[in-house]
Amino acid sequence: ANSSTKEKAVICGKSLKKKKKHITSLFCFCLTSGEENIKPLDGIKVLDLTRVLAGPFASMILGDLGAEIIKVERPGSGDDTRAWGPPFLGDESVYFLSVNRNKKSIAVNLKDPRGAKLILELAGVCDVLVENYIPGKLSEMGLGYEDVQKVAPRLVYCSITGYGQTGPMSQSPGYDSIASAVSGMMHITGPEDGEPVRPGVAMTDLATGLYTHGAIMAALLWRAKTGRGLHIDCNLLSSQVACLTHIAANYLNAGKEAKRWGTAHESIVPYQGFKTQDGYLIVAAGNNKQFARVCKVLNLSHLSDDPKYKTNTLRVQNRKELLQILSQRFSEKRTSEWLGKFEGTGVPCGPINNIQQVFSDAQVAHNDLIMKMEHPTAGKVVIPGPAVRFSDFKINKPTPPPLTGQHTAQVLREMLGYKDDDIEQLLKAGTVCQNKVR
């Protein structure tokens, strides 16, 4: 804690560890009433060398929590997803805009030794570096973990790859759909009697981004306790295999191979989507009481007393016959009518919404999941907001996703102390680029 922080807080902690001349302390800061919207990562600087989705998604979350994100992009084209459209808003792809708020962009040519030197200098004044290059690629530029550690021993260096830093597939490029297939995710997704299906969003990338965000937070706590930085190995394959949870455990412990179930649940019946007159409804009867209530709502109370369906085990065994009966009844009314009948019964249920219906939902609006920003060239941008809310601070007033190289001169000047003449020389040499919009 610096002196200004101490003046604004009551320190309620004690020294945890003393080793040689280094004292590591863990403090609990109780903010005074004068402080407003202090975020947990205020003052943390993140050097973001990632592109596409997993890394940018992770760094966006860190930015929401107060970290200053310095996004390093290729001069000219920038992040790959800037071209991933349509749709576009102006010249910006909506894909890029969706995962890059609260960031500053610098455009640096890493193939130029002077560009690599700039990154090394920035690493020396940052707390975290995140990258998603194939293992060994940054080391060829003098920017690998061992290189950076020499100048920034307290830096948290996080690598995101397709398959990990070592092993037989480590040099393979990481793509969500490939990792989804290799990890088994695609095998268990899709209609029961159909082909494997790719999830509607890049869930393997997004899961890796979430693991990355959590790992970086843990590493910052580690650094607070030890005074040392460390290297984090995040990868798509490990993230998705870890997310197989009970599907993986079923095989590892009982040798049970998984299959596709569509919207249904392998072990609970009824627990799936049903077609209605005008759409789809999903109903989840997790116990016998809920099943009886489902039968009552459907005016099929005799089913709950039928010896074939009295327990969930029996319902799983007689799944097809029972689901035929239920499906026929659900098809007789509209989704809204069934929702009205289920309201207050204690049976978990809900509509299978399209995206327009999602963002018309009152709870979605209440949870602040619609975030608006004003972009310098794209104009009004609306994207999904943060998933988590906190009692003592708000994640609001985001800065819009940056233009490629929008903050190059500002970052070099403010973070590294470069003079305008030095910056101009780097610009003329093509080592860095500066967008005209500042």
Coordinates of C-alpha atoms in Angstrom, one line a residue:
A1 CA 0.0 0.0 0.0
N2 CA 1.3 3.4 -0.8
S3 CA 1.0 6.4 1.5
S4 CA -2.1 7.8 -0.2
T5 CA -3.8 4.4 0.0
K6 CA -3.0 4.2 3.7
E7 CA -4.5 7.6 4.3
K8 CA -7.8 6.4 2.7
A9 CA -8.0 3.1 4.4
V10 CA -7.9 1.3 7.7
I11 CA -5.4 -1.5 7.6
C12 CA -6.8 -4.6 9.3
G13 CA -4.1 -7.1 8.7
K14 CA -0.7 -8.4 9.8
S15 CA 2.5 -9.6 8.4
L16 CA 2.3 -13.2 7.3
K17 CA 5.8 -14.1 6.3
K18 CA 9.3 -12.7 6.6
K19 CA 12.0 -14.1 4.5
K20 CA 15.5 -12.5 4.4
K21 CA 14.9 -8.8 3.8
H22 CA 11.5 -9.3 2.1
I23 CA 8.4 -8.9 4.2
T24 CA 5.2 -10.0 2.7
S25 CA 2.0 -8.7 4.2
L26 CA -1.6 -9.4 3.6
F27 CA -3.9 -6.6 4.4
C28 CA -7.6 -6.1 4.6
F29 CA -8.5 -2.6 3.6
C30 CA -11.7 -1.2 5.0
L31 CA -12.6 1.7 2.8
T32 CA -13.7 4.9 4.4
S33 CA -17.0 6.5 3.5
G34 CA -15.3 9.0 1.3
E35 CA -14.1 6.4 -1.3
E36 CA -16.4 5.6 -4.2
N37 CA -16.2 2.8 -6.7
I38 CA -12.7 1.5 -5.8
K39 CA -12.1 -1.6 -7.9
P40 CA -10.0 -4.6 -6.8
L41 CA -7.5 -4.3 -9.7
D42 CA -7.1 -0.5 -9.7
G43 CA -3.4 0.2 -10.3
I44 CA -2.7 -3.2 -11.9
K45 CA -1.2 -3.0 -15.4
V46 CA -1.7 -5.8 -17.9
L47 CA 0.3 -6.2 -21.1
D48 CA -2.0 -8.1 -23.5
L49 CA -0.4 -9.8 -26.4
T50 CA -3.4 -12.0 -27.2
R51 CA -5.7 -12.1 -30.2
V52 CA -9.1 -13.6 -31.1
L53 CA -11.2 -14.7 -28.1
A54 CA -9.8 -16.6 -25.1
G55 CA -7.1 -14.1 -24.2
P56 CA -9.1 -10.9 -25.1
F57 CA -12.1 -12.3 -23.1
A58 CA -9.9 -12.8 -20.0
S59 CA -8.2 -9.4 -20.2
M60 CA -11.6 -7.7 -20.7
I61 CA -12.8 -9.2 -17.4
L62 CA -9.6 -7.9 -15.8
G63 CA -10.3 -4.5 -17.3
D64 CA -13.8 -4.6 -15.9
L65 CA -12.3 -5.1 -12.4
G66 CA -10.1 -2.0 -12.8
A67 CA -6.9 -3.2 -14.4
E68 CA -5.3 -1.0 -17.1
I69 CA -5.1 -3.2 -20.2
I70 CA -2.4 -2.4 -22.9
K71 CA -3.4 -4.4 -25.9
V72 CA -0.5 -5.0 -28.3
E73 CA -1.6 -5.4 -32.0
R74 CA 0.0 -5.8 -35.4
P75 CA 0.4 -2.5 -37.2
G76 CA -2.3 -2.2 -39.9
S77 CA -4.5 -5.2 -39.5
G78 CA -4.5 -5.5 -35.7
D79 CA -6.3 -8.3 -33.9
D80 CA -7.6 -11.0 -36.3
T81 CA -11.2 -10.5 -35.2
R82 CA -11.2 -6.9 -36.5
A83 CA -11.9 -8.5 -39.9
W84 CA -14.4 -11.1 -38.6
G85 CA -17.6 -9.8 -40.1
P86 CA -20.2 -8.9 -41.2
P87 CA -21.8 -7.4 -39.2
F88 CA -19.6 -4.3 -39.0
L89 CA -20.3 -0.9 -37.3
G90 CA -18.4 1.5 -39.5
D91 CA -15.1 -0.2 -40.1
E92 CA -15.2 -2.2 -36.8
S93 CA -16.4 -5.8 -36.6
V94 CA -19.0 -6.4 -34.0
Y95 CA -17.1 -9.6 -33.0
F96 CA -14.1 -7.5 -32.0
L97 CA -16.2 -4.9 -30.3
S98 CA -17.9 -7.6 -28.1
V99 CA -14.7 -8.6 -26.2
N100 CA -12.3 -5.6 -26.1
R101 CA -13.8 -2.9 -24.0
N102 CA -11.7 -1.1 -21.4
K103 CA -8.4 -1.5 -23.3
K104 CA -5.8 0.7 -24.8
S105 CA -4.3 -0.4 -28.1
I106 CA -0.7 0.0 -29.2
A107 CA 0.5 -1.1 -32.6
V108 CA 4.0 -2.6 -32.5
N109 CA 6.0 -4.6 -35.0
L110 CA 7.3 -7.5 -32.9
K111 CA 9.5 -8.7 -35.8
D112 CA 11.5 -5.4 -35.5
P113 CA 14.1 -5.8 -32.7
R114 CA 13.2 -2.3 -31.6
G115 CA 9.6 -3.3 -31.3
A116 CA 10.5 -6.4 -29.2
K117 CA 12.6 -4.1 -27.0
L118 CA 9.6 -1.9 -26.4
I119 CA 7.5 -4.9 -25.2
L120 CA 10.3 -5.9 -22.9
E121 CA 10.4 -2.4 -21.5
L122 CA 6.6 -2.4 -21.0
A123 CA 6.8 -5.8 -19.3
G124 CA 9.2 -4.2 -16.8
V125 CA 6.5 -1.7 -15.7
C126 CA 3.5 -4.0 -15.9
D127 CA 2.2 -6.5 -13.4
V128 CA 0.8 -9.1 -15.8
L129 CA 1.7 -10.2 -19.4
V130 CA -0.8 -12.4 -21.3
E131 CA 0.1 -14.0 -24.6
N132 CA -1.3 -16.7 -26.9
Y133 CA 1.6 -17.5 -29.3
I134 CA 2.6 -21.0 -30.1
P135 CA 5.2 -22.2 -27.5
G136 CA 8.7 -20.9 -28.3
K137 CA 7.6 -18.2 -30.7
L138 CA 8.1 -15.3 -28.3
S139 CA 11.3 -16.8 -27.1
E140 CA 12.7 -16.4 -30.6
M141 CA 12.0 -12.7 -30.3
G142 CA 13.6 -12.5 -26.8
L143 CA 10.2 -12.2 -25.2
G144 CA 9.7 -15.7 -23.6
Y145 CA 9.1 -16.1 -19.9
E146 CA 12.8 -16.7 -19.1
D147 CA 13.7 -13.5 -21.0
V148 CA 11.1 -11.3 -19.4
Q149 CA 11.7 -12.7 -15.9
K150 CA 15.3 -11.3 -16.0
V151 CA 14.0 -7.8 -16.2
A152 CA 10.7 -8.2 -14.4
P153 CA 11.0 -11.0 -11.7
R154 CA 7.7 -9.9 -10.2
L155 CA 5.7 -10.2 -13.4
V156 CA 2.9 -12.7 -13.8
Y157 CA 3.4 -14.2 -17.2
C158 CA 0.4 -16.1 -18.6
S159 CA 0.5 -18.2 -21.7
I160 CA -2.6 -19.4 -23.5
T161 CA -2.1 -22.1 -26.1
G162 CA -4.1 -24.9 -27.8
Y163 CA -2.6 -27.8 -25.9
G164 CA -0.1 -26.7 -23.4
Q165 CA 3.6 -25.6 -23.3
T166 CA 4.9 -29.1 -23.7
G167 CA 3.8 -32.5 -25.0
P168 CA 3.2 -34.1 -28.4
M169 CA 0.6 -31.5 -29.6
S170 CA 2.2 -28.4 -28.0
Q171 CA 3.2 -27.0 -31.4
S172 CA -0.3 -27.3 -32.9
P173 CA -2.2 -24.1 -33.3
G174 CA -5.2 -23.6 -31.0
Y175 CA -8.6 -23.3 -32.5
D176 CA -11.8 -23.5 -30.5
S177 CA -13.6 -26.0 -32.8
I178 CA -10.6 -28.3 -33.0
A179 CA -10.0 -28.3 -29.3
S180 CA -13.8 -28.8 -28.8
A181 CA -13.6 -31.9 -31.0
V182 CA -10.4 -33.3 -29.5
S183 CA -11.6 -32.8 -25.9
G184 CA -14.8 -34.7 -26.4
M185 CA -17.1 -31.6 -26.0
M186 CA -18.4 -32.0 -29.6
H187 CA -19.0 -35.7 -29.1
I188 CA -21.5 -35.1 -26.4
T189 CA -23.2 -32.1 -28.1
G190 CA -26.1 -32.5 -30.5
P191 CA -29.3 -34.5 -31.1
E192 CA -29.5 -37.9 -29.6
D193 CA -29.6 -39.7 -33.0
G194 CA -27.7 -37.0 -34.9
E195 CA -24.2 -35.9 -35.7
P196 CA -21.8 -34.1 -33.3
V197 CA -22.5 -30.4 -33.1
R198 CA -20.3 -27.4 -32.4
P199 CA -21.8 -25.3 -29.6
G200 CA -23.4 -22.1 -30.7
V201 CA -20.6 -20.0 -29.2
A202 CA -16.9 -20.8 -28.8
M203 CA -17.4 -22.4 -25.4
T204 CA -13.9 -23.9 -25.3
D205 CA -12.3 -20.5 -25.9
L206 CA -14.6 -18.8 -23.4
A207 CA -14.0 -21.5 -20.7
T208 CA -10.2 -21.0 -21.2
G209 CA -10.7 -17.2 -20.9
L210 CA -12.5 -17.7 -17.6
Y211 CA -9.8 -20.1 -16.3
T212 CA -7.1 -17.6 -17.4
H213 CA -8.8 -14.7 -15.5
G214 CA -9.0 -16.8 -12.4
A215 CA -5.5 -18.0 -12.7
I216 CA -4.2 -14.5 -13.0
M217 CA -6.1 -13.4 -10.0
A218 CA -4.6 -16.3 -8.0
A219 CA -1.1 -15.5 -9.3
L220 CA -1.5 -11.9 -8.1
L221 CA -2.3 -13.2 -4.6
W222 CA 0.7 -15.5 -4.9
R223 CA 2.9 -12.5 -5.7
A224 CA 1.5 -10.6 -2.8
K225 CA 2.5 -13.4 -0.5
T226 CA 5.9 -14.3 -2.0
G227 CA 7.1 -11.2 -3.8
R228 CA 7.7 -13.3 -6.9
G229 CA 6.1 -13.6 -10.3
L230 CA 5.4 -16.9 -12.1
H231 CA 4.5 -18.5 -15.4
I232 CA 0.9 -19.7 -15.9
D233 CA 0.1 -22.4 -18.6
C234 CA -3.5 -22.2 -19.8
N235 CA -4.7 -24.1 -22.8
L236 CA -7.9 -24.9 -24.6
L237 CA -7.6 -28.7 -24.3
S238 CA -7.1 -28.7 -20.5
S239 CA -9.9 -26.2 -20.0
Q240 CA -12.4 -28.2 -21.9
V241 CA -11.5 -31.6 -20.5
A242 CA -11.7 -30.2 -17.0
C243 CA -15.2 -28.9 -17.8
L244 CA -16.4 -32.4 -18.7
T245 CA -16.9 -32.9 -15.0
H246 CA -19.3 -35.8 -14.3
I247 CA -19.2 -37.0 -17.9
A248 CA -15.5 -37.5 -17.5
A249 CA -16.0 -39.0 -14.0
N250 CA -18.6 -41.5 -15.4
Y251 CA -16.0 -42.9 -17.7
L252 CA -13.0 -42.7 -15.4
N253 CA -14.8 -44.5 -12.6
A254 CA -17.4 -46.7 -14.3
G255 CA -16.0 -47.0 -17.8
K256 CA -19.2 -45.5 -19.1
E257 CA -18.9 -43.9 -22.6
A258 CA -20.9 -40.7 -23.1
K259 CA -23.4 -40.0 -25.9
R260 CA -25.4 -37.1 -27.2
W261 CA -28.7 -36.3 -25.6
G262 CA -29.9 -33.2 -27.4
T263 CA -31.7 -31.0 -24.7
A264 CA -32.3 -34.1 -22.5
H265 CA -30.5 -35.2 -19.4
E266 CA -28.9 -38.6 -19.3
S267 CA -29.9 -39.4 -15.7
I268 CA -33.2 -37.4 -15.0
V269 CA -36.5 -37.7 -16.8
P270 CA -38.3 -35.4 -17.7
Y271 CA -35.5 -32.9 -17.9
Q272 CA -35.4 -31.5 -21.4
G273 CA -37.0 -29.3 -24.1
F274 CA -40.5 -29.8 -25.4
K275 CA -42.0 -28.4 -28.6
T276 CA -45.1 -26.3 -28.1
Q277 CA -47.5 -24.8 -30.6
D278 CA -45.3 -21.8 -31.2
G279 CA -41.9 -22.6 -29.8
Y280 CA -40.1 -24.6 -27.2
L281 CA -40.2 -25.0 -23.4
I282 CA -37.7 -26.7 -21.2
V283 CA -38.9 -28.5 -18.0
A284 CA -36.7 -30.0 -15.3
A285 CA -38.4 -32.3 -12.9
G286 CA -35.5 -33.2 -10.6
N287 CA -37.5 -35.3 -8.1
N288 CA -40.7 -37.3 -7.7
K289 CA -42.6 -34.4 -6.2
Q290 CA -41.8 -32.2 -9.1
F291 CA -42.7 -34.9 -11.6
A292 CA -46.1 -35.2 -9.9
R293 CA -46.6 -31.5 -10.3
V294 CA -45.7 -31.6 -14.0
C295 CA -48.3 -34.3 -14.4
K296 CA -50.9 -32.2 -12.6
V297 CA -50.2 -29.1 -14.7
L298 CA -50.5 -31.3 -17.9
N299 CA -53.7 -32.9 -16.6
L300 CA -52.0 -36.2 -16.6
S301 CA -52.0 -37.0 -12.9
H302 CA -52.5 -40.7 -13.5
L303 CA -48.9 -40.9 -14.8
S304 CA -47.4 -40.0 -11.4
D305 CA -49.1 -43.1 -10.0
D306 CA -48.2 -45.4 -12.8
P307 CA -45.8 -48.2 -11.6
K308 CA -43.6 -47.5 -14.7
Y309 CA -43.0 -43.9 -13.7
K310 CA -43.2 -43.7 -9.9
T311 CA -39.4 -43.2 -9.4
N312 CA -36.8 -41.4 -11.5
T313 CA -35.0 -44.7 -12.1
L314 CA -38.1 -46.1 -13.6
R315 CA -38.7 -43.0 -15.6
V316 CA -35.2 -43.2 -17.1
Q317 CA -35.8 -46.9 -17.9
N318 CA -39.1 -46.1 -19.6
R319 CA -38.0 -42.8 -21.1
K320 CA -39.3 -43.1 -24.7
E321 CA -42.8 -44.0 -23.9
L322 CA -43.2 -41.3 -21.2
L323 CA -41.7 -38.6 -23.3
Q324 CA -44.0 -39.4 -26.2
I325 CA -47.0 -38.8 -23.9
L326 CA -45.6 -35.6 -22.5
S327 CA -44.5 -34.3 -25.9
Q328 CA -48.0 -34.8 -27.3
R329 CA -49.5 -32.8 -24.5
F330 CA -47.0 -29.9 -24.6
S331 CA -47.7 -29.5 -28.4
E332 CA -51.3 -28.6 -27.7
K333 CA -50.6 -25.1 -26.2
R334 CA -48.4 -22.1 -26.7
T335 CA -45.2 -21.6 -24.7
S336 CA -46.7 -18.6 -22.8
E337 CA -49.7 -20.6 -21.8
W338 CA -47.6 -23.4 -20.4
L339 CA -45.4 -20.9 -18.6
G340 CA -48.5 -19.4 -17.0
K341 CA -49.7 -22.8 -15.8
F342 CA -46.3 -23.8 -14.3
E343 CA -45.9 -20.4 -12.5
G344 CA -46.0 -21.0 -8.7
T345 CA -45.8 -24.8 -9.0
G346 CA -42.1 -25.0 -8.0
V347 CA -41.2 -26.9 -11.2
P348 CA -38.1 -25.4 -12.9
C349 CA -39.1 -24.4 -16.4
G350 CA -38.5 -21.7 -19.0
P351 CA -38.8 -20.8 -22.6
I352 CA -36.0 -21.6 -25.1
N353 CA -35.5 -18.0 -26.2
N354 CA -34.1 -16.7 -29.4
I355 CA -31.6 -13.8 -29.0
Q356 CA -34.2 -11.1 -29.5
Q357 CA -36.3 -12.6 -26.7
V358 CA -33.2 -12.8 -24.5
F359 CA -32.6 -9.1 -24.6
S360 CA -36.2 -8.3 -24.2
D361 CA -36.3 -10.3 -20.9
A362 CA -36.9 -8.2 -17.8
Q363 CA -34.4 -10.1 -15.7
V364 CA -31.7 -9.7 -18.3
A365 CA -32.2 -5.9 -18.2
H366 CA -32.4 -5.9 -14.4
N367 CA -29.0 -7.7 -14.2
D368 CA -27.4 -4.9 -16.3
L369 CA -26.5 -7.3 -19.1
I370 CA -26.9 -4.7 -21.8
M371 CA -23.9 -2.4 -21.9
K372 CA -23.8 0.7 -24.1
M373 CA -20.7 2.6 -25.2
E374 CA -19.9 5.4 -27.6
H375 CA -17.1 4.4 -30.0
P376 CA -15.0 7.1 -31.8
T377 CA -15.8 5.8 -35.3
A378 CA -18.5 3.1 -34.9
G379 CA -20.8 5.3 -32.9
K380 CA -23.2 3.6 -30.5
V381 CA -22.1 0.1 -29.5
V382 CA -24.2 -2.2 -27.4
I383 CA -22.7 -5.4 -26.1
P384 CA -23.4 -8.0 -23.3
G385 CA -22.4 -6.6 -19.9
P386 CA -20.4 -8.3 -17.1
A387 CA -21.9 -11.4 -15.6
V388 CA -21.0 -10.6 -12.0
R389 CA -22.1 -7.8 -9.7
F390 CA -20.4 -6.6 -6.5
S391 CA -21.9 -4.9 -3.5
D392 CA -19.3 -2.1 -3.0
F393 CA -18.4 -1.1 -6.5
K394 CA -19.9 -1.0 -10.0
I395 CA -18.6 -2.1 -13.3
N396 CA -19.9 0.8 -15.3
K397 CA -18.9 3.6 -17.7
P398 CA -16.7 1.3 -19.8
T399 CA -14.3 2.8 -22.3
P400 CA -15.0 1.6 -25.9
P401 CA -12.9 -1.0 -27.6
P402 CA -9.9 0.8 -29.1
L403 CA -8.9 1.5 -32.7
T404 CA -5.7 -0.3 -33.8
G405 CA -2.8 1.7 -32.3
Q406 CA -5.1 4.4 -30.8
H407 CA -3.0 4.8 -27.7
T408 CA 0.5 4.0 -29.0
A409 CA 2.1 7.4 -28.4
Q410 CA 0.2 7.9 -25.1
V411 CA 1.5 4.6 -23.6
L412 CA 5.1 5.2 -24.7
R413 CA 5.0 8.7 -23.3
E414 CA 3.2 8.0 -20.0
M415 CA 4.4 4.5 -19.2
L416 CA 8.0 4.5 -20.6
G417 CA 8.8 8.2 -20.5
Y418 CA 9.5 8.4 -24.2
K419 CA 10.0 11.9 -25.6
D420 CA 8.0 13.1 -28.7
D421 CA 11.1 13.0 -30.9
D422 CA 11.8 9.4 -29.9
I423 CA 8.2 8.4 -30.6
E424 CA 8.3 10.2 -34.0
Q425 CA 11.4 8.2 -35.0
L426 CA 9.7 4.9 -34.1
L427 CA 6.7 6.0 -36.1
K428 CA 8.8 6.9 -39.2
A429 CA 10.7 3.6 -39.0
G430 CA 7.4 1.6 -38.8
T431 CA 8.4 0.1 -35.5
V432 CA 5.1 1.4 -34.1
C433 CA 1.9 2.9 -35.5
Q434 CA -0.4 5.5 -34.2
N435 CA -4.1 5.8 -35.2
K436 CA -5.1 9.3 -36.1
V437 CA -8.1 9.2 -33.7
R438 CA -6.6 9.9 -30.2

